[in-house]
Amino acid sequence: MLLSLLIFLPIVLALAVTAWPQKTTLRYLALAGSIIEFAVSLVVLLQFDKTSPALQLVEKHMWVERFGISYFLGIDGISMMLVMLTTFLTPVIILASWKSIDERIKGFHASLFVLQTAMLGSFLAMDAILFYTFWELSLIPMYFMVGIWGGARRIYATVKFFIYTMSGSVLMLLAIIFMMRLTPEVTGGSISASILDFYKLQIPFIAGDFFTPQTLLFFAFALAFAIKVPMFPLHTWLPDAHVEAPTPGSVILAGVMLKMGTYGFIRWVIPLFPEAAEHFSWLFIGAGVVGIIYGALVAMIQPDVKKLIAYSSVSHMGYIIIGLFTMNSYGLNGGLYQMLNHGISTGALFLLIGMIYERTHSREIAKYGGLASALPFFTIAFIIVTMSSIAVPMTNGFIGEFLILLGSYQYSPWVAVFSVTGVVLGAAYMLWMVKRVFFGPKGEIVLAAEKDSHHALYDLSPREVLVLVPLVVLIFWMGLFPNQFMNYSKTSVDYLIQNKNQYMLLGAGER
């Protein structure tokens, strides 16, 4: 029941904030509810056995018996930290949106909680149809968050986001149905949508023949996840969505939603289709390398600071794809760790950009300059998060990227050589942006603030400090003591690597 409580408590909170009569206390209700949800996830963490690769806290009940669809939940090391990331970011987002969201407050918080349910359900569902249900559910609240509370081009951005992600998901649904029709071979005659039964299937694969069943199924799943990541060249919906989304929408999109795609690769694609994944790994690693370099180069020329971070996200997600498709211990562990790092550092960058936008009502880099003199503590926070984003040692970003580069070197030294250029380019565009925004000659915004008290700039408020402190603490904690986090996932990842050609996710109680 614990995993069900974790998934559906946000739905209860969504109903509660919708029915809450007092607007003045609604935010406090939402914040308190999100903290309770985080506390529930901590209980799950405390009960989790990190030495076992088996599914834990399993809940399984038949849902649609005729088609073998079950309500099947479970958690292992691959999903544990992503669950914690989701529940951790939600109260941070609610606190950060205290002033930036001032219209339709009930609808905003209800959408956020429904989205949290969808994301947690995607990470915990072990039935393919149940997983697909949560996967598609996540589109609806995100559609409204961008479409209602977004910027001037919000309709264009949200429709583009919806069409891209929905089109990829249709092929995945067809692949799931096809695999369900194969399951009687391993269940003794009954249809099943359980991931455990899917793993038992021996789907034919012939290298060089694109139309073998495993290859077609592999690409049907992979396309849906590649769009969600998003991988180059399927990334074009992301910058528009980030720029037009309100700050909380950008944070949850970068922090968790993109990780649903990379999680899909490690949970579904690689273990279900091991021969195809290994055979076509060059394609995904190549796309990852191109995405790293392309994203960095495009970020470098952006005049809008939020769009710069959006393209940096495309670049950083390329590292995760490379790590996953090296299919070795360094790469997979690094890729999974980098999912967490990206959620913390890029989420923090979007929060900081939202804070400065509330003060200046502009995201044009050319209008900034000299902000450090007016906002010293804000500048310190931004530089710390920037150091994390460019993978400076002792920050969380360094650990993930270093492991991925080690894994890519094992796969091919040339992959590591090209990948490391992204580190150099990332440092170039991020530090150049910091220089133009915070240092150098005073820009239009700072000069206006000095001349007119109505345009005065103010440093971090106590609420904003409360938002940023947990993120900064995690940046250094994860950078200095990575094993305290990686120990939760390492056993499951190593088990996947050792058994990837005959992978069988262990059920509850099995070892």
Coordinates of C-alpha atoms in Angstrom, one line a residue:
M1 CA 0.0 0.0 0.0
L2 CA 3.0 2.3 0.5
L3 CA 3.7 2.8 -3.2
S4 CA 0.0 3.4 -3.9
L5 CA -0.1 6.0 -1.2
L6 CA 3.0 7.6 -2.7
I7 CA 1.4 7.7 -6.2
F8 CA -2.2 8.8 -5.3
L9 CA -1.7 11.1 -2.4
P10 CA -1.0 14.0 -4.9
I11 CA -4.4 13.3 -6.5
V12 CA -6.0 13.7 -3.1
L13 CA -4.0 17.0 -2.7
A14 CA -5.2 18.1 -6.2
L15 CA -8.8 17.6 -5.1
A16 CA -8.2 19.3 -1.8
V17 CA -6.6 22.5 -3.3
T18 CA -9.4 22.6 -5.9
A19 CA -12.1 22.5 -3.2
W20 CA -10.2 24.7 -0.7
P21 CA -12.4 27.8 0.0
Q22 CA -9.7 30.3 1.2
K23 CA -7.3 31.6 -1.4
T24 CA -5.0 33.1 1.2
T25 CA -4.1 29.8 2.8
L26 CA -4.3 27.6 -0.4
R27 CA -0.5 27.9 -1.0
Y28 CA 0.2 26.7 2.6
L29 CA -2.1 23.7 2.1
A30 CA -0.2 22.8 -1.2
L31 CA 3.2 23.2 0.4
A32 CA 2.2 21.2 3.5
G33 CA 0.8 18.5 1.3
S34 CA 3.9 18.3 -0.8
I35 CA 6.1 18.0 2.3
I36 CA 3.9 15.2 3.6
E37 CA 4.4 13.4 0.2
F38 CA 8.2 13.9 0.5
A39 CA 8.0 12.4 4.0
V40 CA 6.2 9.3 2.5
S41 CA 9.0 8.9 0.0
L42 CA 11.5 9.0 2.8
V43 CA 9.6 6.1 4.5
V44 CA 10.0 4.2 1.2
L45 CA 13.7 5.0 1.2
L46 CA 14.2 3.8 4.7
Q47 CA 12.4 0.5 3.9
F48 CA 14.4 0.0 0.7
D49 CA 17.1 -2.7 0.7
K50 CA 19.9 -1.3 -1.4
T51 CA 21.8 -4.6 -1.4
S52 CA 19.1 -6.3 -3.5
P53 CA 18.3 -6.0 -7.2
A54 CA 14.8 -7.4 -6.6
L55 CA 11.6 -5.4 -6.9
Q56 CA 10.5 -4.3 -3.5
L57 CA 7.3 -3.1 -1.8
V58 CA 5.5 -4.9 -4.6
E59 CA 1.7 -4.5 -5.0
K60 CA 0.0 -6.6 -7.6
H61 CA -3.7 -6.9 -8.3
M62 CA -5.5 -8.0 -11.5
W63 CA -7.0 -5.0 -13.2
V64 CA -8.5 -6.2 -16.6
E65 CA -8.3 -10.0 -16.3
R66 CA -9.4 -10.7 -19.9
F67 CA -6.3 -8.9 -21.3
G68 CA -3.9 -9.7 -18.5
I69 CA -3.6 -6.1 -17.4
S70 CA -2.7 -5.8 -13.7
Y71 CA -2.2 -3.0 -11.2
F72 CA 1.5 -3.9 -10.7
L73 CA 3.8 -1.6 -8.7
G74 CA 7.3 -2.1 -7.5
I75 CA 10.5 -0.2 -6.9
D76 CA 14.2 -1.1 -7.3
G77 CA 17.5 0.9 -7.4
I78 CA 16.9 2.2 -10.9
S79 CA 13.7 4.0 -9.9
M80 CA 14.4 4.8 -6.2
M81 CA 16.4 8.0 -6.7
L82 CA 14.1 9.2 -9.4
V83 CA 11.2 8.9 -7.1
M84 CA 13.1 10.9 -4.4
L85 CA 14.0 13.6 -7.0
T86 CA 10.3 13.9 -7.9
T87 CA 9.0 14.3 -4.4
F88 CA 11.9 16.6 -3.4
L89 CA 11.4 19.1 -6.2
T90 CA 7.7 19.5 -5.8
P91 CA 7.7 21.5 -2.5
V92 CA 10.7 23.5 -3.9
I93 CA 8.6 24.4 -6.9
I94 CA 5.5 25.3 -4.9
L95 CA 7.6 27.6 -2.7
A96 CA 9.3 29.1 -5.7
S97 CA 6.0 29.9 -7.4
W98 CA 4.7 31.8 -4.4
K99 CA 4.7 35.1 -6.2
S100 CA 5.2 34.2 -9.9
I101 CA 1.9 32.3 -10.2
D102 CA -0.9 34.8 -9.2
E103 CA -3.7 33.7 -11.4
R104 CA -5.8 30.5 -11.3
I105 CA -3.8 29.4 -8.3
K106 CA -6.1 26.4 -7.7
G107 CA -5.7 25.1 -11.2
F108 CA -1.9 25.5 -11.1
H109 CA -1.4 23.5 -8.0
A110 CA -4.0 20.9 -9.0
S111 CA -2.1 20.4 -12.3
L112 CA 1.2 20.2 -10.5
F113 CA -0.1 17.4 -8.2
V114 CA -1.7 15.4 -11.1
L115 CA 1.6 15.7 -12.9
Q116 CA 3.4 14.4 -9.8
T117 CA 1.1 11.4 -9.7
A118 CA 1.8 10.7 -13.4
M119 CA 5.6 10.9 -13.0
L120 CA 5.7 8.7 -9.9
G121 CA 3.4 6.2 -11.6
S122 CA 5.6 6.0 -14.6
F123 CA 8.6 5.2 -12.4
L124 CA 6.8 2.6 -10.3
A125 CA 4.5 0.8 -12.8
M126 CA 5.6 -2.7 -13.7
D127 CA 2.7 -3.4 -16.0
A128 CA 3.1 -2.1 -19.6
I129 CA -0.4 -0.8 -19.9
L130 CA -0.3 0.8 -16.4
F131 CA 3.0 2.4 -17.3
Y132 CA 1.5 3.7 -20.6
T133 CA -1.5 5.1 -18.7
F134 CA 0.7 7.1 -16.4
W135 CA 3.1 8.1 -19.3
E136 CA 0.2 9.6 -21.3
L137 CA -1.4 11.2 -18.2
S138 CA 1.7 13.3 -17.7
L139 CA 1.0 15.2 -21.0
I140 CA -2.4 16.6 -19.8
P141 CA -1.3 18.7 -16.8
M142 CA 1.9 19.8 -18.6
Y143 CA -0.2 20.9 -21.5
F144 CA -2.3 23.1 -19.2
M145 CA 0.7 24.4 -17.3
V146 CA 2.4 25.7 -20.4
G147 CA -0.9 26.6 -22.2
I148 CA -2.5 28.6 -19.4
W149 CA 0.4 30.1 -17.4
G150 CA 3.0 30.3 -20.2
G151 CA 4.3 33.2 -22.3
A152 CA 3.1 34.9 -25.4
R153 CA 3.7 31.9 -27.7
R154 CA 2.4 29.4 -25.2
I155 CA -0.2 27.9 -27.5
Y156 CA 2.3 27.2 -30.2
A157 CA 4.8 25.7 -27.7
T158 CA 2.3 23.5 -25.9
V159 CA 0.7 22.1 -29.1
K160 CA 4.1 21.3 -30.5
F161 CA 5.0 19.6 -27.3
F162 CA 1.8 17.6 -27.3
I163 CA 2.0 16.5 -30.9
Y164 CA 5.7 15.4 -30.6
T165 CA 5.2 13.3 -27.5
M166 CA 1.9 11.8 -28.5
S167 CA 3.0 10.8 -31.9
G168 CA 5.9 8.8 -30.5
S169 CA 3.7 7.2 -27.8
V170 CA 1.3 5.7 -30.4
L171 CA 4.1 3.4 -31.8
M172 CA 5.0 2.4 -28.3
L173 CA 1.4 1.4 -27.6
L174 CA 1.3 -0.7 -30.8
A175 CA 4.5 -2.4 -29.7
I176 CA 3.1 -3.1 -26.2
I177 CA 0.0 -4.7 -27.7
F178 CA 2.2 -6.9 -30.1
M179 CA 4.3 -8.1 -27.1
M180 CA 1.2 -8.9 -25.1
R181 CA 0.1 -11.2 -27.9
L182 CA 3.4 -13.0 -27.5
T183 CA 3.2 -13.6 -23.8
P184 CA 1.1 -16.8 -23.9
E185 CA 4.4 -18.5 -24.9
V186 CA 5.9 -17.8 -21.5
T187 CA 2.7 -17.7 -19.3
G188 CA 1.2 -21.1 -20.3
G189 CA -1.5 -19.6 -22.5
S190 CA -2.7 -16.4 -20.8
I191 CA -2.1 -12.9 -22.1
S192 CA 0.0 -10.6 -19.8
A193 CA 1.2 -7.1 -19.7
S194 CA 3.6 -7.6 -16.8
I195 CA 7.1 -6.5 -17.3
L196 CA 8.3 -9.7 -15.7
D197 CA 6.6 -11.7 -18.5
F198 CA 7.9 -9.3 -21.2
Y199 CA 11.5 -10.0 -19.9
K200 CA 11.0 -13.7 -20.4
L201 CA 10.2 -13.3 -24.1
Q202 CA 12.8 -14.5 -26.6
I203 CA 12.2 -12.1 -29.5
P204 CA 14.1 -12.9 -32.7
F205 CA 16.9 -10.7 -33.8
I206 CA 19.0 -10.9 -36.9
A207 CA 21.8 -8.4 -37.3
G208 CA 21.5 -6.6 -40.7
D209 CA 17.8 -7.3 -41.1
F210 CA 15.9 -4.2 -40.0
F211 CA 12.5 -5.9 -40.2
T212 CA 13.2 -8.6 -37.6
P213 CA 10.6 -8.3 -34.7
Q214 CA 13.1 -7.3 -32.1
T215 CA 14.5 -4.4 -34.2
L216 CA 11.0 -3.1 -35.0
L217 CA 9.9 -3.3 -31.4
F218 CA 13.1 -1.7 -30.2
F219 CA 12.7 1.4 -32.4
A220 CA 8.9 1.6 -31.6
F221 CA 9.8 2.0 -27.9
A222 CA 13.0 3.9 -28.4
L223 CA 11.3 6.6 -30.5
A224 CA 8.8 7.4 -27.8
F225 CA 11.6 7.7 -25.2
A226 CA 13.9 9.6 -27.6
I227 CA 11.3 12.3 -28.1
K228 CA 10.7 12.7 -24.4
V229 CA 14.5 13.0 -23.6
P230 CA 14.7 14.7 -26.1
M231 CA 17.5 13.4 -28.3
F232 CA 18.9 15.2 -31.3
P233 CA 17.3 15.6 -33.9
L234 CA 13.9 15.2 -32.1
H235 CA 14.7 18.0 -29.7
T236 CA 13.0 21.0 -31.4
W237 CA 9.9 21.0 -29.1
L238 CA 12.0 21.5 -25.9
P239 CA 13.5 25.0 -26.3
D240 CA 10.0 26.4 -27.2
A241 CA 8.4 24.6 -24.3
H242 CA 11.0 25.8 -21.8
V243 CA 11.0 29.4 -23.0
E244 CA 7.2 29.7 -22.9
A245 CA 6.6 27.7 -19.8
P246 CA 6.2 29.4 -16.4
T247 CA 9.2 29.0 -14.1
P248 CA 7.6 26.1 -12.2
G249 CA 6.8 24.4 -15.5
S250 CA 10.4 24.7 -16.7
V251 CA 11.7 23.3 -13.5
I252 CA 9.5 20.2 -13.4
L253 CA 10.0 19.7 -17.2
A254 CA 13.8 19.8 -16.9
G255 CA 14.0 18.3 -13.4
V256 CA 11.8 15.2 -13.8
M257 CA 9.8 14.9 -17.1
L258 CA 12.8 14.6 -19.3
K259 CA 14.1 11.8 -17.1
M260 CA 11.0 9.7 -17.9
G261 CA 12.5 9.3 -21.3
T262 CA 16.0 8.2 -20.1
Y263 CA 14.3 6.0 -17.5
G264 CA 12.3 4.3 -20.3
F265 CA 15.6 3.3 -22.0
I266 CA 17.1 1.7 -18.9
R267 CA 13.9 0.1 -17.7
W268 CA 12.3 -1.0 -20.9
V269 CA 14.4 -0.7 -24.0
I270 CA 17.8 -2.1 -23.0
P271 CA 16.6 -5.2 -21.0
L272 CA 13.7 -6.0 -23.4
F273 CA 15.7 -5.8 -26.6
P274 CA 19.3 -6.4 -25.6
E275 CA 20.6 -7.6 -29.0
A276 CA 19.0 -4.7 -30.8
A277 CA 20.2 -2.2 -28.2
E278 CA 23.8 -3.4 -28.5
H279 CA 23.7 -3.6 -32.3
F280 CA 22.3 0.0 -32.7
S281 CA 24.2 1.5 -29.7
W282 CA 26.4 3.4 -32.2
L283 CA 23.4 5.2 -33.5
F284 CA 22.2 6.5 -30.1
I285 CA 25.7 7.2 -28.9
G286 CA 26.4 9.1 -32.2
A287 CA 23.1 11.1 -31.7
G288 CA 24.2 11.8 -28.1
V289 CA 27.6 13.2 -29.2
V290 CA 26.0 15.3 -31.9
G291 CA 23.4 16.5 -29.4
I292 CA 26.2 17.5 -26.9
I293 CA 28.1 19.6 -29.4
Y294 CA 25.1 21.0 -31.3
G295 CA 23.3 22.0 -28.0
A296 CA 26.4 23.7 -26.7
L297 CA 27.1 25.6 -30.0
V298 CA 23.5 26.8 -30.3
A299 CA 23.4 27.8 -26.6
M300 CA 26.5 29.9 -27.1
I301 CA 24.7 32.3 -29.5
Q302 CA 21.4 32.7 -27.6
P303 CA 20.4 36.2 -26.7
D304 CA 17.8 34.9 -24.2
V305 CA 19.2 33.5 -21.0
K306 CA 16.3 31.0 -20.6
K307 CA 16.7 29.7 -24.1
L308 CA 20.4 29.4 -23.5
I309 CA 19.7 27.1 -20.5
A310 CA 17.1 25.2 -22.6
Y311 CA 19.7 24.3 -25.3
S312 CA 22.3 23.5 -22.6
S313 CA 19.7 20.9 -21.4
V314 CA 19.7 19.3 -24.9
S315 CA 23.5 19.1 -24.6
H316 CA 23.5 17.6 -21.1
M317 CA 20.9 15.0 -21.9
G318 CA 23.3 13.8 -24.7
Y319 CA 25.7 12.7 -22.0
I320 CA 23.0 10.6 -20.3
I321 CA 22.2 8.9 -23.6
I322 CA 25.8 8.1 -24.2
G323 CA 26.2 6.7 -20.7
L324 CA 23.2 4.4 -21.0
F325 CA 24.1 3.0 -24.4
T326 CA 27.7 2.2 -23.5
M327 CA 26.0 -0.5 -21.5
N328 CA 29.0 -0.9 -19.1
S329 CA 29.1 -0.2 -15.4
Y330 CA 30.7 3.2 -15.6
G331 CA 28.4 4.5 -18.3
L332 CA 25.1 3.2 -16.9
N333 CA 25.8 4.2 -13.3
G334 CA 27.1 7.6 -14.5
G335 CA 24.0 8.0 -16.7
L336 CA 21.6 7.3 -13.9
Y337 CA 23.5 9.6 -11.5
Q338 CA 23.6 12.3 -14.2
M339 CA 19.8 12.1 -14.4
L340 CA 19.7 13.3 -10.7
N341 CA 22.4 15.9 -11.2
H342 CA 20.7 17.4 -14.2
G343 CA 17.4 17.6 -12.3
I344 CA 19.1 19.5 -9.5
S345 CA 21.4 21.8 -11.4
T346 CA 19.2 22.7 -14.4
G347 CA 16.2 22.9 -12.2
A348 CA 18.1 25.4 -10.0
L349 CA 19.2 27.4 -13.1
F350 CA 15.6 27.8 -14.2
L351 CA 14.5 28.8 -10.7
L352 CA 17.3 31.5 -10.6
I353 CA 16.3 32.8 -14.1
G354 CA 12.7 33.0 -12.9
M355 CA 13.8 35.0 -9.8
I356 CA 15.7 37.5 -11.9
Y357 CA 12.8 37.8 -14.4
E358 CA 10.5 38.7 -11.5
R359 CA 12.8 41.6 -10.8
T360 CA 13.7 42.8 -14.3
H361 CA 10.9 41.5 -16.5
S362 CA 13.5 40.7 -19.1
R363 CA 15.6 37.7 -20.1
E364 CA 17.8 39.5 -22.7
I365 CA 21.4 39.0 -21.8
A366 CA 22.3 42.3 -23.6
K367 CA 20.2 44.3 -21.0
Y368 CA 22.1 42.8 -18.1
G369 CA 25.6 43.5 -16.9
G370 CA 27.0 44.5 -13.5
L371 CA 24.3 42.6 -11.6
A372 CA 26.8 41.4 -9.1
S373 CA 27.1 44.8 -7.5
A374 CA 23.3 45.0 -7.0
L375 CA 22.6 41.3 -6.2
P376 CA 25.7 39.8 -4.4
F377 CA 24.0 36.8 -2.8
F378 CA 22.0 36.0 -5.9
T379 CA 25.3 36.1 -7.9
I380 CA 26.9 33.7 -5.5
A381 CA 24.0 31.3 -5.8
F382 CA 24.0 31.5 -9.6
I383 CA 27.8 30.9 -9.8
I384 CA 27.6 27.8 -7.5
V385 CA 24.8 26.3 -9.7
T386 CA 26.8 27.2 -12.8
M387 CA 29.8 25.4 -11.4
S388 CA 27.6 22.3 -11.0
S389 CA 26.2 22.7 -14.6
I390 CA 29.7 22.8 -16.1
A391 CA 30.9 19.8 -13.9
V392 CA 33.5 21.5 -11.7
P393 CA 35.1 19.0 -9.2
M394 CA 33.4 18.7 -5.8
T395 CA 30.0 19.4 -7.4
N396 CA 27.5 16.8 -8.4
G397 CA 27.9 17.4 -12.1
F398 CA 31.5 16.3 -12.1
I399 CA 30.8 12.8 -10.8
G400 CA 28.2 12.0 -13.4
E401 CA 30.0 13.3 -16.4
F402 CA 33.3 11.8 -15.3
L403 CA 31.7 8.3 -15.0
I404 CA 30.0 8.7 -18.4
L405 CA 33.4 9.7 -20.0
L406 CA 35.0 6.6 -18.4
G407 CA 32.2 4.4 -19.8
S408 CA 32.4 6.1 -23.2
Y409 CA 36.2 5.5 -23.3
Q410 CA 35.6 1.8 -22.6
Y411 CA 33.1 1.8 -25.5
S412 CA 35.4 3.7 -27.8
P413 CA 38.2 6.2 -27.1
W414 CA 36.9 8.4 -30.0
V415 CA 33.5 8.7 -28.3
A416 CA 35.2 10.0 -25.2
V417 CA 37.3 12.5 -27.3
F418 CA 34.3 14.0 -29.0
S419 CA 32.2 13.9 -25.8
V420 CA 34.7 15.8 -23.8
T421 CA 34.4 18.8 -26.2
G422 CA 31.0 19.3 -24.7
V423 CA 32.7 20.0 -21.3
V424 CA 34.9 22.6 -22.9
L425 CA 32.0 24.2 -24.8
G426 CA 29.7 24.1 -21.8
A427 CA 32.2 25.9 -19.7
A428 CA 32.6 28.5 -22.5
Y429 CA 29.0 29.4 -23.0
M430 CA 28.1 29.3 -19.3
L431 CA 31.0 31.3 -18.0
W432 CA 30.6 33.8 -20.9
M433 CA 26.9 34.2 -19.9
V434 CA 27.9 34.7 -16.3
K435 CA 30.4 37.4 -17.3
R436 CA 27.9 39.3 -19.4
V437 CA 25.1 39.1 -16.9
F438 CA 26.9 39.7 -13.6
F439 CA 30.1 41.4 -14.3
G440 CA 31.6 44.0 -16.7
P441 CA 30.0 47.4 -17.5
K442 CA 26.6 48.0 -15.9
G443 CA 23.8 47.2 -18.3
E444 CA 20.5 48.9 -19.0
I445 CA 18.7 47.2 -16.1
V446 CA 21.2 48.1 -13.4
L447 CA 21.5 51.7 -14.6
A448 CA 17.7 52.1 -14.6
A449 CA 17.6 50.7 -11.0
E450 CA 20.2 53.2 -9.9
K451 CA 18.3 56.2 -11.4
D452 CA 14.7 55.2 -10.5
S453 CA 13.6 53.6 -7.2
H454 CA 10.6 52.1 -9.0
H455 CA 13.1 49.8 -10.9
A456 CA 15.2 49.0 -7.8
L457 CA 16.8 45.6 -7.6
Y458 CA 16.6 43.6 -4.4
D459 CA 18.7 40.6 -3.4
L460 CA 17.4 37.2 -2.4
S461 CA 14.4 37.2 0.0
P462 CA 14.2 34.7 2.9
R463 CA 11.7 32.7 0.8
E464 CA 14.1 32.5 -2.1
V465 CA 17.0 31.5 0.2
L466 CA 14.8 28.7 1.5
V467 CA 14.2 27.6 -2.1
L468 CA 17.9 27.6 -3.0
V469 CA 19.6 26.2 0.1
P470 CA 18.4 22.6 -0.3
L471 CA 19.5 22.6 -4.0
V472 CA 23.0 24.1 -3.1
V473 CA 23.4 21.6 -0.3
L474 CA 22.6 18.7 -2.7
I475 CA 25.1 20.0 -5.3
F476 CA 28.0 19.7 -2.8
W477 CA 26.6 16.7 -1.0
M478 CA 26.3 14.7 -4.2
G479 CA 29.6 15.9 -5.4
L480 CA 31.6 15.1 -2.3
F481 CA 29.8 11.9 -1.1
P482 CA 28.4 10.3 -4.3
N483 CA 28.4 6.7 -2.9
Q484 CA 25.7 7.7 -0.4
F485 CA 23.4 8.1 -3.4
M486 CA 24.8 5.7 -5.9
N487 CA 24.7 2.8 -3.5
Y488 CA 20.9 2.7 -3.9
S489 CA 21.2 2.1 -7.6
K490 CA 24.5 0.3 -8.2
T491 CA 23.2 -3.2 -7.3
S492 CA 20.3 -3.0 -9.7
V493 CA 22.5 -1.5 -12.5
D494 CA 25.2 -4.0 -12.1
Y495 CA 22.6 -6.8 -12.1
L496 CA 21.3 -5.4 -15.4
I497 CA 24.7 -5.3 -17.0
Q498 CA 25.6 -8.9 -15.9
N499 CA 22.4 -10.3 -17.2
K500 CA 21.5 -8.0 -20.1
N501 CA 21.2 -10.8 -22.7
Q502 CA 18.9 -12.8 -20.4
Y503 CA 17.7 -10.1 -18.1
M504 CA 15.0 -11.1 -15.6
L505 CA 13.9 -8.5 -13.2
L506 CA 13.6 -10.3 -9.9
G507 CA 10.2 -10.4 -8.3
A508 CA 9.5 -9.8 -4.6
G509 CA 11.4 -12.1 -2.4
E510 CA 13.6 -13.5 -5.2
R511 CA 17.4 -13.2 -5.1

